[in-house]
């Protein structure tokens, strides 16, 4: 039986350890923080379920299904409500439904008619370069209005950044493939409609997204050790030594599932090129302000999934708010009867300074945004929580695929050294499950 040390007890590290143990390996997870789970955590209080960061995952990833089965949670998931479909975009002082179909786009006041007519040219536009930004891609194919009114809000809601700072191939590989394979997005959409693919449906667990990391950690039991900051690793006698302030851990393989800058520091002595690539992956700070209130506190109830801010959208007193998820509209059981729950995301790479404001300033901006979305607030919040993530979301900027390739090359040169995490290929919970399986495959290949 081979022994594997996993550095990092967040979603990816816990999932990798679970998969490796299922495959017959002995595992040890070393986590710097006092508790496991990373950003995927949930707090339950007073009938509310408060997700600290991620609020679920799409059910379209087979690796996520397999992971849930390993911890006995198959069939326990909760699908998003049928009423959550509308996504709102705030622009020109009003909320507009995001157009999700060609007829809806033609009716939408979000996009001006000049931009809609510009779409007639899309099938005639040539393919773009490989390493293009999302902004360049959308601007070239659809026009500038679509960057400001659709791509910008979407990118801010997922990556908390601006579309002109995000690599299309790394962040949205499916969209890049549509252009590469079909040349035209319209032709690609026609082909997809014929094939009838599923985009997946959002789901979570009864206790919130954090219930998955809790189940993973509980299943691993004493294999998870917290409060252990790993300092370095070194190759030794066909295996590896993992060093922390309290001792050394010999192992047959080591899986690095910690953030990019921590991975860089740990491997600098054995894989300098990988360390340089990892050092070049930035993170955006993000602050999540969770608010709950009695039904009558606002003039209108929250409807739909939530609201994203257009790039040219402005709410006085709410600068830095990227958007709000109406949690109790998406998952009604996350608020007690007669109450509503929302998660407002503030800061990101667009407004990093706002993410660091004090709690009262953050709550003021949240109140201003919600009062704009839901009408005048006449009561008070029933509950408030501020969850800060200084290294919240890794940024897949231009050149990201090259950096990932250098990390993977180092992994090939050093059998038994495995890199994984949401800073490489996919930031979602389901992406972490897939990355965990890939890490386990690499360990299997290295140790036979």
CSV table of C-alpha atoms in Angstrom, one decimal:
chain,number,residue,atom,x,y,z
A,1,UNK,CA,0.0,0.0,0.0
A,2,UNK,CA,1.4,3.4,-1.0
A,3,UNK,CA,1.2,6.4,1.3
A,4,UNK,CA,0.2,9.8,-0.1
A,5,UNK,CA,0.4,13.2,1.6
A,6,UNK,CA,-2.1,15.8,0.4
A,7,UNK,CA,-1.2,19.4,1.2
A,8,UNK,CA,-4.3,21.4,1.6
A,9,UNK,CA,-7.7,20.5,3.2
A,10,UNK,CA,-10.0,22.5,1.0
A,11,UNK,CA,-12.5,21.0,-1.5
A,12,UNK,CA,-9.9,19.7,-3.9
A,13,UNK,CA,-7.6,18.2,-1.3
A,14,UNK,CA,-10.4,16.5,0.7
A,15,UNK,CA,-11.9,15.1,-2.6
A,16,UNK,CA,-8.5,13.9,-3.7
A,17,UNK,CA,-7.8,12.1,-0.4
A,18,UNK,CA,-11.2,10.5,-0.5
A,19,UNK,CA,-10.7,9.2,-4.1
A,20,UNK,CA,-7.2,8.0,-3.3
A,21,UNK,CA,-8.3,6.1,-0.1
A,22,UNK,CA,-11.1,4.5,-2.1
A,23,UNK,CA,-8.5,3.3,-4.6
A,24,UNK,CA,-6.5,1.6,-1.8
A,25,UNK,CA,-3.9,4.3,-0.9
A,26,UNK,CA,-3.0,5.4,2.6
A,27,UNK,CA,-3.6,9.1,2.9
A,28,UNK,CA,-2.7,12.0,5.2
A,29,UNK,CA,-4.1,15.5,4.7
A,30,UNK,CA,-2.2,18.5,6.1
A,31,UNK,CA,-4.1,21.7,6.3
A,32,UNK,CA,-2.7,25.1,7.5
A,33,UNK,CA,-6.0,26.4,8.8
A,34,UNK,CA,-7.6,25.4,12.1
A,35,UNK,CA,-10.5,23.6,10.3
A,36,UNK,CA,-10.8,21.9,6.9
A,37,UNK,CA,-13.0,23.0,4.0
A,38,UNK,CA,-11.3,26.0,2.5
A,39,UNK,CA,-13.9,28.4,0.9
A,40,UNK,CA,-16.6,25.7,0.6
A,41,UNK,CA,-18.2,26.1,4.0
A,42,UNK,CA,-21.7,26.8,5.4
A,43,UNK,CA,-23.0,28.1,8.7
A,44,UNK,CA,-26.5,27.2,10.0
A,45,UNK,CA,-28.2,29.5,12.4
A,46,UNK,CA,-31.8,30.4,13.2
A,47,UNK,CA,-33.2,28.4,10.3
A,48,UNK,CA,-30.8,30.1,7.8
A,49,UNK,CA,-28.2,28.3,5.8
A,50,UNK,CA,-25.3,30.7,5.1
A,51,UNK,CA,-22.8,29.7,2.4
A,52,UNK,CA,-19.5,31.4,2.9
A,53,UNK,CA,-18.6,31.3,-0.9
A,54,UNK,CA,-19.8,28.7,-3.3
A,55,UNK,CA,-23.6,28.0,-3.1
A,56,UNK,CA,-23.6,24.7,-5.0
A,57,UNK,CA,-22.6,23.0,-8.3
A,58,UNK,CA,-24.0,22.0,-11.6
A,59,UNK,CA,-25.2,18.4,-11.8
A,60,UNK,CA,-23.6,17.9,-15.2
A,61,UNK,CA,-20.2,16.7,-13.9
A,62,UNK,CA,-19.9,12.9,-13.6
A,63,UNK,CA,-16.9,13.2,-11.2
A,64,UNK,CA,-19.2,15.1,-8.8
A,65,UNK,CA,-21.7,12.3,-8.9
A,66,UNK,CA,-19.0,9.7,-8.1
A,67,UNK,CA,-17.7,11.8,-5.3
A,68,UNK,CA,-21.1,12.2,-3.7
A,69,UNK,CA,-21.5,8.4,-3.9
A,70,UNK,CA,-18.2,7.8,-2.1
A,71,UNK,CA,-19.5,9.7,0.9
A,72,UNK,CA,-23.0,8.3,0.8
A,73,UNK,CA,-24.7,11.5,-0.4
A,74,UNK,CA,-26.1,10.2,-3.7
A,75,UNK,CA,-29.8,11.1,-3.8
A,76,UNK,CA,-29.4,13.6,-1.0
A,77,UNK,CA,-28.9,16.7,-3.2
A,78,UNK,CA,-31.4,19.5,-3.4
A,79,UNK,CA,-32.1,21.0,-6.9
A,80,UNK,CA,-32.6,24.7,-7.4
A,81,UNK,CA,-36.2,25.9,-7.4
A,82,UNK,CA,-38.1,26.0,-10.6
A,83,UNK,CA,-38.7,29.7,-9.9
A,84,UNK,CA,-35.1,30.8,-9.9
A,85,UNK,CA,-34.6,30.9,-13.7
A,86,UNK,CA,-34.6,34.6,-14.3
A,87,UNK,CA,-31.2,36.3,-14.0
A,88,UNK,CA,-31.4,40.1,-13.7
A,89,UNK,CA,-28.9,42.6,-15.0
A,90,UNK,CA,-28.9,46.1,-13.6
A,91,UNK,CA,-28.3,48.8,-16.2
A,92,UNK,CA,-29.7,52.3,-17.0
A,93,UNK,CA,-31.1,52.5,-13.5
A,94,UNK,CA,-33.3,49.4,-13.9
A,95,UNK,CA,-33.3,45.6,-13.7
A,96,UNK,CA,-33.5,43.8,-17.0
A,97,UNK,CA,-34.0,40.0,-17.5
A,98,UNK,CA,-30.8,38.6,-19.0
A,99,UNK,CA,-31.9,37.4,-22.5
A,100,UNK,CA,-31.4,33.7,-22.6
A,101,UNK,CA,-32.7,33.0,-26.1
A,102,UNK,CA,-32.8,34.7,-29.5
A,103,UNK,CA,-36.4,35.9,-29.2
A,104,UNK,CA,-35.7,37.2,-25.7
A,105,UNK,CA,-32.7,39.1,-27.0
A,106,UNK,CA,-34.8,40.7,-29.7
A,107,UNK,CA,-37.3,41.9,-27.1
A,108,UNK,CA,-34.8,43.0,-24.5
A,109,UNK,CA,-34.2,46.7,-23.7
A,110,UNK,CA,-30.8,45.8,-22.3
A,111,UNK,CA,-29.2,45.7,-25.7
A,112,UNK,CA,-29.7,48.6,-28.1
A,113,UNK,CA,-31.1,47.9,-31.6
A,114,UNK,CA,-27.9,49.0,-33.3
A,115,UNK,CA,-26.1,46.2,-31.4
A,116,UNK,CA,-28.9,43.7,-32.3
A,117,UNK,CA,-28.5,44.6,-36.0
A,118,UNK,CA,-24.7,44.2,-35.7
A,119,UNK,CA,-25.4,40.5,-34.9
A,120,UNK,CA,-26.2,39.9,-38.6
A,121,UNK,CA,-22.5,40.1,-39.3
A,122,UNK,CA,-21.5,37.4,-36.8
A,123,UNK,CA,-21.5,34.5,-39.2
A,124,UNK,CA,-19.1,36.4,-41.5
A,125,UNK,CA,-16.4,37.1,-38.8
A,126,UNK,CA,-13.2,35.1,-38.9
A,127,UNK,CA,-11.8,33.1,-36.0
A,128,UNK,CA,-9.7,35.0,-33.5
A,129,UNK,CA,-6.3,34.2,-32.0
A,130,UNK,CA,-5.8,31.3,-29.6
A,131,UNK,CA,-4.9,33.4,-26.5
A,132,UNK,CA,-7.7,36.0,-26.7
A,133,UNK,CA,-9.5,37.6,-23.8
A,134,UNK,CA,-13.2,37.2,-23.2
A,135,UNK,CA,-13.7,40.9,-23.9
A,136,UNK,CA,-11.8,40.8,-27.2
A,137,UNK,CA,-13.8,37.7,-28.3
A,138,UNK,CA,-17.2,39.1,-27.5
A,139,UNK,CA,-16.4,42.6,-28.8
A,140,UNK,CA,-15.1,41.1,-32.1
A,141,UNK,CA,-17.9,38.7,-32.6
A,142,UNK,CA,-21.0,40.5,-31.1
A,143,UNK,CA,-20.0,44.1,-30.5
A,144,UNK,CA,-19.1,46.3,-27.6
A,145,UNK,CA,-22.6,46.5,-26.1
A,146,UNK,CA,-22.5,42.8,-25.4
A,147,UNK,CA,-19.3,43.2,-23.5
A,148,UNK,CA,-20.8,45.9,-21.2
A,149,UNK,CA,-24.3,44.4,-20.8
A,150,UNK,CA,-23.8,40.6,-20.9
A,151,UNK,CA,-20.2,39.4,-20.9
A,152,UNK,CA,-19.1,41.9,-18.3
A,153,UNK,CA,-21.8,41.0,-15.7
A,154,UNK,CA,-21.4,37.3,-16.4
A,155,UNK,CA,-17.6,37.4,-15.9
A,156,UNK,CA,-17.9,39.5,-12.8
A,157,UNK,CA,-20.5,37.0,-11.3
A,158,UNK,CA,-18.2,34.0,-11.9
A,159,UNK,CA,-14.6,35.3,-11.7
A,160,UNK,CA,-15.1,38.7,-10.1
A,161,UNK,CA,-13.1,40.3,-12.8
A,162,UNK,CA,-13.3,42.3,-16.0
A,163,UNK,CA,-13.7,40.4,-19.3
A,164,UNK,CA,-10.7,42.2,-20.8
A,165,UNK,CA,-8.5,40.5,-18.1
A,166,UNK,CA,-9.7,37.0,-18.6
A,167,UNK,CA,-8.4,34.3,-21.0
A,168,UNK,CA,-11.2,32.9,-23.1
A,169,UNK,CA,-9.6,29.5,-23.6
A,170,UNK,CA,-8.8,29.0,-19.9
A,171,UNK,CA,-12.0,30.4,-18.4
A,172,UNK,CA,-14.6,29.4,-21.0
A,173,UNK,CA,-13.1,26.5,-23.0
A,174,UNK,CA,-16.4,25.5,-24.4
A,175,UNK,CA,-17.0,28.9,-25.9
A,176,UNK,CA,-13.5,28.9,-27.4
A,177,UNK,CA,-14.2,25.4,-28.9
A,178,UNK,CA,-17.5,26.7,-30.5
A,179,UNK,CA,-15.5,29.3,-32.5
A,180,UNK,CA,-12.7,26.9,-33.3
A,181,UNK,CA,-14.9,24.1,-34.5
A,182,UNK,CA,-17.8,26.0,-36.1
A,183,UNK,CA,-16.3,29.5,-36.8
A,184,UNK,CA,-19.6,31.1,-36.1
A,185,UNK,CA,-21.3,31.2,-32.7
A,186,UNK,CA,-24.7,31.1,-34.4
A,187,UNK,CA,-23.7,28.0,-36.4
A,188,UNK,CA,-22.4,26.4,-33.2
A,189,UNK,CA,-25.6,27.1,-31.3
A,190,UNK,CA,-27.6,25.5,-34.2
A,191,UNK,CA,-25.4,22.4,-33.9
A,192,UNK,CA,-25.8,22.3,-30.2
A,193,UNK,CA,-29.6,22.6,-30.5
A,194,UNK,CA,-29.6,19.6,-32.8
A,195,UNK,CA,-27.5,17.6,-30.3
A,196,UNK,CA,-29.7,18.7,-27.4
A,197,UNK,CA,-26.9,19.0,-24.7
A,198,UNK,CA,-27.7,19.7,-21.1
A,199,UNK,CA,-26.1,22.7,-19.4
A,200,UNK,CA,-26.7,21.2,-16.0
A,201,UNK,CA,-28.9,22.3,-13.1
A,202,UNK,CA,-27.7,23.9,-10.0
A,203,UNK,CA,-27.9,21.8,-6.9
A,204,UNK,CA,-26.6,21.7,-3.3
A,205,UNK,CA,-27.1,19.7,-0.1
A,206,UNK,CA,-29.7,20.3,2.6
A,207,UNK,CA,-27.0,21.9,4.9
A,208,UNK,CA,-25.6,24.1,2.1
A,209,UNK,CA,-22.6,23.7,-0.1
A,210,UNK,CA,-20.3,23.3,2.9
A,211,UNK,CA,-22.0,20.0,3.7
A,212,UNK,CA,-19.9,18.3,1.0
A,213,UNK,CA,-16.6,19.3,2.6
A,214,UNK,CA,-17.9,18.4,6.0
A,215,UNK,CA,-18.8,14.9,4.8
A,216,UNK,CA,-15.5,14.5,3.1
A,217,UNK,CA,-13.5,15.5,6.2
A,218,UNK,CA,-15.7,13.3,8.5
A,219,UNK,CA,-15.1,10.3,6.2
A,220,UNK,CA,-11.4,10.8,6.4
A,221,UNK,CA,-11.5,11.2,10.2
A,222,UNK,CA,-8.0,11.4,11.7
A,223,UNK,CA,-6.3,11.3,8.3
A,224,UNK,CA,-7.0,15.1,8.3
A,225,UNK,CA,-4.6,17.2,10.5
A,226,UNK,CA,-5.2,20.9,10.8
A,227,UNK,CA,-2.9,23.7,12.0
A,228,UNK,CA,0.0,22.2,9.9
A,229,UNK,CA,1.7,24.7,7.6
A,230,UNK,CA,3.8,22.7,5.1
A,231,UNK,CA,7.1,24.4,4.4
A,232,UNK,CA,8.9,22.4,1.7
A,233,UNK,CA,9.2,19.1,0.0
A,234,UNK,CA,12.2,17.1,-1.3
A,235,UNK,CA,12.7,14.0,-3.3
A,236,UNK,CA,14.2,11.1,-1.4
A,237,UNK,CA,14.8,7.4,-2.3
A,238,UNK,CA,12.1,7.0,-4.9
A,239,UNK,CA,9.6,8.9,-2.8
A,240,UNK,CA,9.2,12.3,-1.1
A,241,UNK,CA,9.7,14.0,2.2
A,242,UNK,CA,7.2,16.7,3.3
A,243,UNK,CA,8.5,19.1,5.9
A,244,UNK,CA,6.5,21.2,8.4
A,245,UNK,CA,7.5,23.0,11.6
A,246,UNK,CA,6.7,19.9,13.7
A,247,UNK,CA,8.4,17.1,11.7
A,248,UNK,CA,8.9,15.3,8.4
A,249,UNK,CA,6.4,13.1,6.6
A,250,UNK,CA,7.9,10.4,4.2
A,251,UNK,CA,5.5,9.4,1.4
A,252,UNK,CA,5.4,7.7,-2.0
A,253,UNK,CA,3.6,10.7,-3.6
A,254,UNK,CA,2.6,14.2,-2.6
A,255,UNK,CA,-0.5,16.0,-3.9
A,256,UNK,CA,-0.4,19.8,-3.7
A,257,UNK,CA,-4.0,21.1,-3.3
A,258,UNK,CA,-3.2,24.4,-1.6
A,259,UNK,CA,-3.4,27.9,-3.3
A,260,UNK,CA,-1.0,28.8,-6.1
A,261,UNK,CA,1.4,31.0,-4.0
A,262,UNK,CA,1.7,28.3,-1.3
A,263,UNK,CA,2.4,25.6,-3.9
A,264,UNK,CA,5.1,27.9,-5.4
A,265,UNK,CA,6.8,28.3,-2.0
A,266,UNK,CA,6.7,24.6,-1.3
A,267,UNK,CA,8.2,23.5,-4.6
A,268,UNK,CA,10.7,26.3,-5.2
A,269,UNK,CA,13.6,24.1,-4.3
A,270,UNK,CA,12.7,21.2,-6.5
A,271,UNK,CA,10.7,22.7,-9.4
A,272,UNK,CA,11.7,26.3,-9.9
A,273,UNK,CA,10.0,26.7,-13.3
A,274,UNK,CA,6.7,25.5,-11.9
A,275,UNK,CA,7.1,27.8,-8.9
A,276,UNK,CA,7.6,30.8,-11.3
A,277,UNK,CA,4.4,29.8,-13.2
A,278,UNK,CA,2.4,29.5,-10.0
A,279,UNK,CA,3.7,32.8,-8.7
A,280,UNK,CA,2.2,34.4,-11.8
A,281,UNK,CA,-1.4,33.3,-11.0
A,282,UNK,CA,-3.1,36.2,-9.2
A,283,UNK,CA,-6.1,36.1,-7.0
A,284,UNK,CA,-9.0,38.5,-6.6
A,285,UNK,CA,-10.2,39.4,-3.1
A,286,UNK,CA,-13.9,38.8,-2.7
A,287,UNK,CA,-16.2,39.6,0.3
A,288,UNK,CA,-19.6,37.9,0.6
A,289,UNK,CA,-22.2,39.8,2.7
A,290,UNK,CA,-25.0,37.5,3.7
A,291,UNK,CA,-28.3,39.1,4.8
A,292,UNK,CA,-31.6,37.7,5.9
A,293,UNK,CA,-34.8,39.6,6.6
A,294,UNK,CA,-38.5,39.2,7.3
A,295,UNK,CA,-40.8,39.2,4.3
A,296,UNK,CA,-42.1,42.7,5.0
A,297,UNK,CA,-38.7,44.4,5.3
A,298,UNK,CA,-38.5,45.3,1.6
A,299,UNK,CA,-41.2,46.6,-0.7
A,300,UNK,CA,-40.8,43.6,-3.1
A,301,UNK,CA,-39.7,40.0,-2.5
A,302,UNK,CA,-36.6,38.7,-4.4
A,303,UNK,CA,-37.5,36.9,-7.6
A,304,UNK,CA,-35.2,34.8,-9.8
A,305,UNK,CA,-31.6,33.9,-9.3
A,306,UNK,CA,-30.2,37.3,-8.5
A,307,UNK,CA,-28.9,40.5,-10.0
A,308,UNK,CA,-25.6,41.3,-11.7
A,309,UNK,CA,-24.2,44.8,-12.4
A,310,UNK,CA,-23.6,45.8,-16.0
A,311,UNK,CA,-20.2,47.4,-16.5
A,312,UNK,CA,-21.9,50.8,-17.0
A,313,UNK,CA,-24.4,50.2,-14.2
A,314,UNK,CA,-24.2,52.5,-11.2
A,315,UNK,CA,-25.9,52.5,-7.8
A,316,UNK,CA,-25.0,55.5,-5.6
A,317,UNK,CA,-23.6,54.4,-2.3
A,318,UNK,CA,-23.2,50.8,-3.5
A,319,UNK,CA,-19.9,51.1,-5.4
A,320,UNK,CA,-18.0,47.9,-5.6
A,321,UNK,CA,-21.1,45.6,-5.5
A,322,UNK,CA,-20.7,43.0,-8.2
A,323,UNK,CA,-24.1,41.4,-7.8
A,324,UNK,CA,-26.5,39.6,-5.4
A,325,UNK,CA,-27.7,36.0,-5.3
A,326,UNK,CA,-31.3,35.6,-4.0
A,327,UNK,CA,-30.4,32.5,-2.0
A,328,UNK,CA,-33.9,31.8,-0.7
A,329,UNK,CA,-35.4,32.1,-4.2
A,330,UNK,CA,-32.9,29.5,-5.5
A,331,UNK,CA,-33.1,27.2,-2.5
A,332,UNK,CA,-36.2,28.1,-0.5
A,333,UNK,CA,-35.2,25.9,2.5
A,334,UNK,CA,-32.2,28.1,3.2
A,335,UNK,CA,-34.4,30.6,5.0
A,336,UNK,CA,-37.1,30.1,7.7
A,337,UNK,CA,-40.7,30.5,6.6
A,338,UNK,CA,-41.7,34.2,6.1
A,339,UNK,CA,-38.0,35.2,5.6
A,340,UNK,CA,-35.7,35.9,2.7
A,341,UNK,CA,-31.9,35.4,2.3
A,342,UNK,CA,-29.4,37.0,-0.1
A,343,UNK,CA,-25.7,36.9,-0.7
A,344,UNK,CA,-24.1,40.0,-2.0
A,345,UNK,CA,-20.6,39.8,-3.6
A,346,UNK,CA,-18.4,42.8,-3.2
A,347,UNK,CA,-14.9,43.8,-4.5
A,348,UNK,CA,-13.2,41.3,-6.8
A,349,UNK,CA,-10.4,42.2,-9.1
A,350,UNK,CA,-12.6,45.1,-10.3
A,351,UNK,CA,-12.8,46.8,-6.9
A,352,UNK,CA,-10.2,45.1,-4.7
A,353,UNK,CA,-10.1,48.1,-2.3
A,354,UNK,CA,-13.8,47.8,-1.6
A,355,UNK,CA,-13.5,44.2,-0.5
A,356,UNK,CA,-11.4,45.3,2.4
A,357,UNK,CA,-13.8,47.9,3.8
A,358,UNK,CA,-15.0,47.5,7.4
A,359,UNK,CA,-18.2,45.7,8.1
A,360,UNK,CA,-20.4,48.7,8.6
A,361,UNK,CA,-19.4,50.1,5.2
A,362,UNK,CA,-20.0,46.8,3.5
A,363,UNK,CA,-23.4,46.5,5.1
A,364,UNK,CA,-24.3,50.0,4.0
A,365,UNK,CA,-23.4,49.2,0.4
A,366,UNK,CA,-25.3,46.0,0.6
A,367,UNK,CA,-28.4,47.8,1.9
A,368,UNK,CA,-28.2,50.4,-0.9
A,369,UNK,CA,-28.0,47.7,-3.5
A,370,UNK,CA,-30.9,45.6,-2.1
A,371,UNK,CA,-33.0,48.8,-1.7
A,372,UNK,CA,-32.4,49.4,-5.4
A,373,UNK,CA,-33.3,45.9,-6.4
A,374,UNK,CA,-36.2,45.3,-4.1
A,375,UNK,CA,-37.6,48.7,-3.3
A,376,UNK,CA,-37.3,50.8,-0.2
A,377,UNK,CA,-36.3,49.0,3.0
A,378,UNK,CA,-38.6,49.7,5.8
A,379,UNK,CA,-37.4,47.2,8.4
A,380,UNK,CA,-34.0,45.9,9.4
A,381,UNK,CA,-32.0,42.8,8.6
A,382,UNK,CA,-32.8,39.7,10.7
A,383,UNK,CA,-29.3,38.4,10.3
A,384,UNK,CA,-26.0,39.6,8.8
A,385,UNK,CA,-22.7,37.9,8.2
A,386,UNK,CA,-19.6,39.1,6.4
A,387,UNK,CA,-17.3,36.4,4.9
A,388,UNK,CA,-14.0,37.7,3.7
A,389,UNK,CA,-11.8,35.9,1.1
A,390,UNK,CA,-8.6,37.8,0.6
A,391,UNK,CA,-7.4,35.2,-1.9
A,392,UNK,CA,-10.9,34.5,-3.1
A,393,UNK,CA,-10.9,33.7,-6.8
A,394,UNK,CA,-7.9,32.7,-8.9
A,395,UNK,CA,-7.6,34.8,-12.1
A,396,UNK,CA,-7.2,33.1,-15.4
A,397,UNK,CA,-5.6,36.0,-17.2
A,398,UNK,CA,-3.9,36.0,-20.6
A,399,UNK,CA,-1.1,33.4,-20.7
A,400,UNK,CA,-2.8,31.2,-18.2
A,401,UNK,CA,-2.7,28.1,-20.3
A,402,UNK,CA,1.0,28.5,-20.8
A,403,UNK,CA,1.5,28.7,-17.0
A,404,UNK,CA,-0.6,25.6,-16.5
A,405,UNK,CA,1.4,23.7,-19.1
A,406,UNK,CA,4.6,24.6,-17.3
A,407,UNK,CA,3.2,23.2,-14.1
A,408,UNK,CA,2.1,20.0,-15.8
A,409,UNK,CA,5.6,19.7,-17.4
A,410,UNK,CA,7.1,19.8,-13.9
A,411,UNK,CA,4.6,17.1,-12.7
A,412,UNK,CA,5.8,14.9,-15.6
A,413,UNK,CA,9.5,15.5,-14.7
A,414,UNK,CA,8.9,14.6,-11.1
A,415,UNK,CA,6.8,11.4,-10.8
A,416,UNK,CA,4.8,11.4,-7.6
A,417,UNK,CA,4.6,15.2,-7.4
A,418,UNK,CA,1.0,16.2,-8.3
A,419,UNK,CA,-0.4,19.7,-8.6
A,420,UNK,CA,-4.1,20.4,-8.4
A,421,UNK,CA,-6.5,23.1,-7.3
A,422,UNK,CA,-9.0,25.7,-8.6
A,423,UNK,CA,-6.1,27.9,-9.8
A,424,UNK,CA,-5.3,25.5,-12.6
A,425,UNK,CA,-8.3,24.3,-14.5
A,426,UNK,CA,-11.8,25.2,-13.3
A,427,UNK,CA,-12.8,27.2,-10.2
A,428,UNK,CA,-16.2,25.6,-9.4
A,429,UNK,CA,-17.0,22.9,-6.9
A,430,UNK,CA,-17.6,20.3,-9.6
A,431,UNK,CA,-14.3,21.3,-11.2
A,432,UNK,CA,-12.6,20.4,-7.9
A,433,UNK,CA,-14.2,17.0,-8.0
A,434,UNK,CA,-12.9,16.4,-11.5
A,435,UNK,CA,-9.4,17.7,-10.6
A,436,UNK,CA,-9.3,15.3,-7.6
A,437,UNK,CA,-9.9,12.3,-9.9
A,438,UNK,CA,-7.1,13.5,-12.2
A,439,UNK,CA,-4.8,13.9,-9.3
A,440,UNK,CA,-5.6,10.3,-8.2
A,441,UNK,CA,-4.9,9.1,-11.7
A,442,UNK,CA,-1.5,10.8,-11.6
A,443,UNK,CA,-0.7,9.2,-8.3
A,444,UNK,CA,-1.7,5.8,-9.6
A,445,UNK,CA,0.5,6.2,-12.7
A,446,UNK,CA,3.5,7.3,-10.5
A,447,UNK,CA,3.3,4.6,-7.8
A,448,UNK,CA,1.9,1.8,-9.9
